[in-house]
Amino acid sequence: MPRPIWSGMISFGLVNVPVRLYNATKKKTVRFNQLRKGDGCRIRLKKVCSSDEKDVQQGDIARGYEVSPDRYVVVTDEDMEALAPKASRLIEIGTFVKLEQIDPIYYEQTYYLMPDKGAAKAYTLLLSAMNDTGKVGVARFVLRNKEYLAALRPYQNILSLSVMLFSDEIVSVGEFEEVPEQIELNPKEVNMAKQLVDTLTMEFEPEQYKNEYYYQILDMIEKKAEGEVIESQPAATNNGKVLDLMSALEASMKAIKESNSKTKKKSKLKKEA
């Protein structure tokens, strides 16, 4: 049973909705420990002073910000606490906007918001209003002594909260020298590219996409634990052919048509069987 990581209230206008915040995602990754190759002994990492090579205990460690080479400003816990945002239990919606106005590049982490005791009616009212208007709420809230910008939006039949990056955390495209210049395109190539896009277009089904590398690692670990010898996979090779853009588009369309034809034949054989 998931446990809430925060509880407070959604505030919009003079309406407060008590809610609980839950993690909506769980990243799948395989964590490894560092071992000594000879005997498998686990490695412990020590904190050592760079000047005298002596071990440093946690209580003797200060926080420092480098302002120039080897020159630091020491920042204490008291300094940080003085600047910490005022503790609050409010997710304060400042404005509502259309969902399409927020580019996905701003989204960072998503949570679920569930109604707290006695808040079902107010929660459902907000959810219904957002669904009917197609709007999302842009809000600020404090979690673990840090203030966040967030978007509240309906997800299925509940409210979700997506933590957002601030605008100055987004790298401007103008900073890159590689941004393509305006190039005059061949209309035939444009039409062929559109056909390729249309051919590959389908409904998004997230269940079709698996973290294959994660499961391959787990499978490999299981096999090694059972004593199996793992053989290296051959590296992918390039056939050496360099196709021009139009040839590549035409070859792609041909491959898709052949694949679709084979799929239809298999489906027909299954039905006849």
PDB file of N, CA and C in Angstrom, residues 148-186:
ATOM      1  N   TYR A 148       8.767  24.651  -4.963  1.00  0.00           N
ATOM      2  CA  TYR A 148       8.650  24.107  -6.313  1.00  0.00           C
ATOM      3  C   TYR A 148       7.533  24.804  -7.081  1.00  0.00           C
ATOM      4  N   LEU A 149       7.710  24.816  -8.400  1.00  0.00           N
ATOM      5  CA  LEU A 149       6.647  25.217  -9.311  1.00  0.00           C
ATOM      6  C   LEU A 149       5.996  23.925  -9.788  1.00  0.00           C
ATOM      7  N   ALA A 150       4.687  23.924  -9.928  1.00  0.00           N
ATOM      8  CA  ALA A 150       4.009  22.670 -10.280  1.00  0.00           C
ATOM      9  C   ALA A 150       2.779  22.931 -11.126  1.00  0.00           C
ATOM     10  N   ALA A 151       2.380  21.912 -11.862  1.00  0.00           N
ATOM     11  CA  ALA A 151       1.139  21.936 -12.641  1.00  0.00           C
ATOM     12  C   ALA A 151       0.203  20.878 -12.089  1.00  0.00           C
ATOM     13  N   LEU A 152      -0.992  21.288 -11.706  1.00  0.00           N
ATOM     14  CA  LEU A 152      -2.019  20.349 -11.255  1.00  0.00           C
ATOM     15  C   LEU A 152      -2.928  20.062 -12.435  1.00  0.00           C
ATOM     16  N   ARG A 153      -3.112  18.778 -12.736  1.00  0.00           N
ATOM     17  CA  ARG A 153      -3.942  18.436 -13.887  1.00  0.00           C
ATOM     18  C   ARG A 153      -4.660  17.116 -13.648  1.00  0.00           C
ATOM     19  N   PRO A 154      -5.820  16.943 -14.273  1.00  0.00           N
ATOM     20  CA  PRO A 154      -6.535  15.676 -14.140  1.00  0.00           C
ATOM     21  C   PRO A 154      -5.750  14.547 -14.790  1.00  0.00           C
ATOM     22  N   TYR A 155      -5.739  13.404 -14.137  1.00  0.00           N
ATOM     23  CA  TYR A 155      -5.149  12.196 -14.715  1.00  0.00           C
ATOM     24  C   TYR A 155      -6.098  11.055 -14.402  1.00  0.00           C
ATOM     25  N   GLN A 156      -6.707  10.506 -15.465  1.00  0.00           N
ATOM     26  CA  GLN A 156      -7.763   9.509 -15.298  1.00  0.00           C
ATOM     27  C   GLN A 156      -8.838  10.111 -14.391  1.00  0.00           C
ATOM     28  N   ASN A 157      -9.091   9.569 -13.222  1.00  0.00           N
ATOM     29  CA  ASN A 157     -10.164  10.121 -12.390  1.00  0.00           C
ATOM     30  C   ASN A 157      -9.637  10.755 -11.105  1.00  0.00           C
ATOM     31  N   ILE A 158      -8.362  11.169 -11.116  1.00  0.00           N
ATOM     32  CA  ILE A 158      -7.782  11.832  -9.952  1.00  0.00           C
ATOM     33  C   ILE A 158      -6.997  13.063 -10.403  1.00  0.00           C
ATOM     34  N   LEU A 159      -6.443  13.787  -9.422  1.00  0.00           N
ATOM     35  CA  LEU A 159      -5.579  14.919  -9.722  1.00  0.00           C
ATOM     36  C   LEU A 159      -4.121  14.492  -9.625  1.00  0.00           C
ATOM     37  N   SER A 160      -3.320  14.965 -10.553  1.00  0.00           N
ATOM     38  CA  SER A 160      -1.887  14.729 -10.487  1.00  0.00           C
ATOM     39  C   SER A 160      -1.175  16.064 -10.318  1.00  0.00           C
ATOM     40  N   LEU A 161       0.026  16.002  -9.782  1.00  0.00           N
ATOM     41  CA  LEU A 161       0.845  17.196  -9.607  1.00  0.00           C
ATOM     42  C   LEU A 161       2.192  16.934 -10.262  1.00  0.00           C
ATOM     43  N   SER A 162       2.521  17.721 -11.268  1.00  0.00           N
ATOM     44  CA  SER A 162       3.800  17.571 -11.963  1.00  0.00           C
ATOM     45  C   SER A 162       4.721  18.719 -11.576  1.00  0.00           C
ATOM     46  N   VAL A 163       5.829  18.379 -10.916  1.00  0.00           N
ATOM     47  CA  VAL A 163       6.822  19.391 -10.576  1.00  0.00           C
ATOM     48  C   VAL A 163       7.431  19.898 -11.873  1.00  0.00           C
ATOM     49  N   MET A 164       7.586  21.226 -11.957  1.00  0.00           N
ATOM     50  CA  MET A 164       8.078  21.839 -13.180  1.00  0.00           C
ATOM     51  C   MET A 164       9.414  22.545 -12.950  1.00  0.00           C
ATOM     52  N   LEU A 165      10.204  22.627 -13.998  1.00  0.00           N
ATOM     53  CA  LEU A 165      11.422  23.411 -13.963  1.00  0.00           C
ATOM     54  C   LEU A 165      11.066  24.887 -14.126  1.00  0.00           C
ATOM     55  N   PHE A 166      11.866  25.767 -13.526  1.00  0.00           N
ATOM     56  CA  PHE A 166      11.679  27.187 -13.746  1.00  0.00           C
ATOM     57  C   PHE A 166      12.278  27.554 -15.102  1.00  0.00           C
ATOM     58  N   SER A 167      11.820  28.657 -15.672  1.00  0.00           N
ATOM     59  CA  SER A 167      12.227  29.021 -17.032  1.00  0.00           C
ATOM     60  C   SER A 167      13.736  29.176 -17.175  1.00  0.00           C
ATOM     61  N   ASP A 168      14.417  29.673 -16.114  1.00  0.00           N
ATOM     62  CA  ASP A 168      15.867  29.866 -16.230  1.00  0.00           C
ATOM     63  C   ASP A 168      16.648  28.571 -16.056  1.00  0.00           C
ATOM     64  N   GLU A 169      15.936  27.455 -15.862  1.00  0.00           N
ATOM     65  CA  GLU A 169      16.590  26.151 -15.808  1.00  0.00           C
ATOM     66  C   GLU A 169      16.555  25.437 -17.162  1.00  0.00           C
ATOM     67  N   ILE A 170      15.865  26.039 -18.126  1.00  0.00           N
ATOM     68  CA  ILE A 170      15.779  25.479 -19.467  1.00  0.00           C
ATOM     69  C   ILE A 170      16.886  26.076 -20.327  1.00  0.00           C
ATOM     70  N   VAL A 171      17.677  25.224 -20.963  1.00  0.00           N
ATOM     71  CA  VAL A 171      18.752  25.695 -21.832  1.00  0.00           C
ATOM     72  C   VAL A 171      18.147  26.261 -23.117  1.00  0.00           C
ATOM     73  N   SER A 172      18.489  27.496 -23.437  1.00  0.00           N
ATOM     74  CA  SER A 172      17.956  28.145 -24.628  1.00  0.00           C
ATOM     75  C   SER A 172      18.524  27.502 -25.893  1.00  0.00           C
ATOM     76  N   VAL A 173      17.656  27.262 -26.865  1.00  0.00           N
ATOM     77  CA  VAL A 173      18.095  26.686 -28.135  1.00  0.00           C
ATOM     78  C   VAL A 173      19.078  27.632 -28.829  1.00  0.00           C
ATOM     79  N   GLY A 174      18.922  28.930 -28.572  1.00  0.00           N
ATOM     80  CA  GLY A 174      19.798  29.918 -29.197  1.00  0.00           C
ATOM     81  C   GLY A 174      21.248  29.812 -28.790  1.00  0.00           C
ATOM     82  N   GLU A 175      21.537  29.035 -27.734  1.00  0.00           N
ATOM     83  CA  GLU A 175      22.916  28.879 -27.287  1.00  0.00           C
ATOM     84  C   GLU A 175      23.711  27.912 -28.172  1.00  0.00           C
ATOM     85  N   PHE A 176      23.019  27.191 -29.046  1.00  0.00           N
ATOM     86  CA  PHE A 176      23.694  26.181 -29.853  1.00  0.00           C
ATOM     87  C   PHE A 176      24.056  26.728 -31.231  1.00  0.00           C
ATOM     88  N   GLU A 177      25.252  26.400 -31.659  1.00  0.00           N
ATOM     89  CA  GLU A 177      25.695  26.804 -32.989  1.00  0.00           C
ATOM     90  C   GLU A 177      25.147  25.879 -34.066  1.00  0.00           C
ATOM     91  N   GLU A 178      24.708  24.674 -33.650  1.00  0.00           N
ATOM     92  CA  GLU A 178      24.285  23.660 -34.622  1.00  0.00           C
ATOM     93  C   GLU A 178      22.834  23.796 -35.060  1.00  0.00           C
ATOM     94  N   VAL A 179      22.131  24.850 -34.594  1.00  0.00           N
ATOM     95  CA  VAL A 179      20.732  25.006 -34.987  1.00  0.00           C
ATOM     96  C   VAL A 179      20.666  25.134 -36.505  1.00  0.00           C
ATOM     97  N   PRO A 180      19.857  24.291 -37.182  1.00  0.00           N
ATOM     98  CA  PRO A 180      19.841  24.293 -38.659  1.00  0.00           C
ATOM     99  C   PRO A 180      19.306  25.593 -39.240  1.00  0.00           C
ATOM    100  N   GLU A 181      19.920  26.007 -40.312  1.00  0.00           N
ATOM    101  CA  GLU A 181      19.439  27.177 -41.040  1.00  0.00           C
ATOM    102  C   GLU A 181      18.240  26.769 -41.895  1.00  0.00           C
ATOM    103  N   GLN A 182      17.534  27.772 -42.415  1.00  0.00           N
ATOM    104  CA  GLN A 182      16.412  27.489 -43.295  1.00  0.00           C
ATOM    105  C   GLN A 182      16.933  26.889 -44.602  1.00  0.00           C
ATOM    106  N   ILE A 183      16.491  25.690 -44.911  1.00  0.00           N
ATOM    107  CA  ILE A 183      16.947  24.997 -46.108  1.00  0.00           C
ATOM    108  C   ILE A 183      15.754  24.769 -47.031  1.00  0.00           C
ATOM    109  N   GLU A 184      15.936  25.029 -48.302  1.00  0.00           N
ATOM    110  CA  GLU A 184      14.867  24.788 -49.271  1.00  0.00           C
ATOM    111  C   GLU A 184      14.766  23.287 -49.521  1.00  0.00           C
ATOM    112  N   LEU A 185      13.576  22.735 -49.276  1.00  0.00           N
ATOM    113  CA  LEU A 185      13.380  21.291 -49.366  1.00  0.00           C
ATOM    114  C   LEU A 185      12.743  20.900 -50.686  1.00  0.00           C
ATOM    115  N   ASN A 186      13.069  19.704 -51.114  1.00  0.00           N
ATOM    116  CA  ASN A 186      12.477  19.123 -52.313  1.00  0.00           C
ATOM    117  C   ASN A 186      11.042  18.686 -51.983  1.00  0.00           C
TER     118      ASN A 186
END
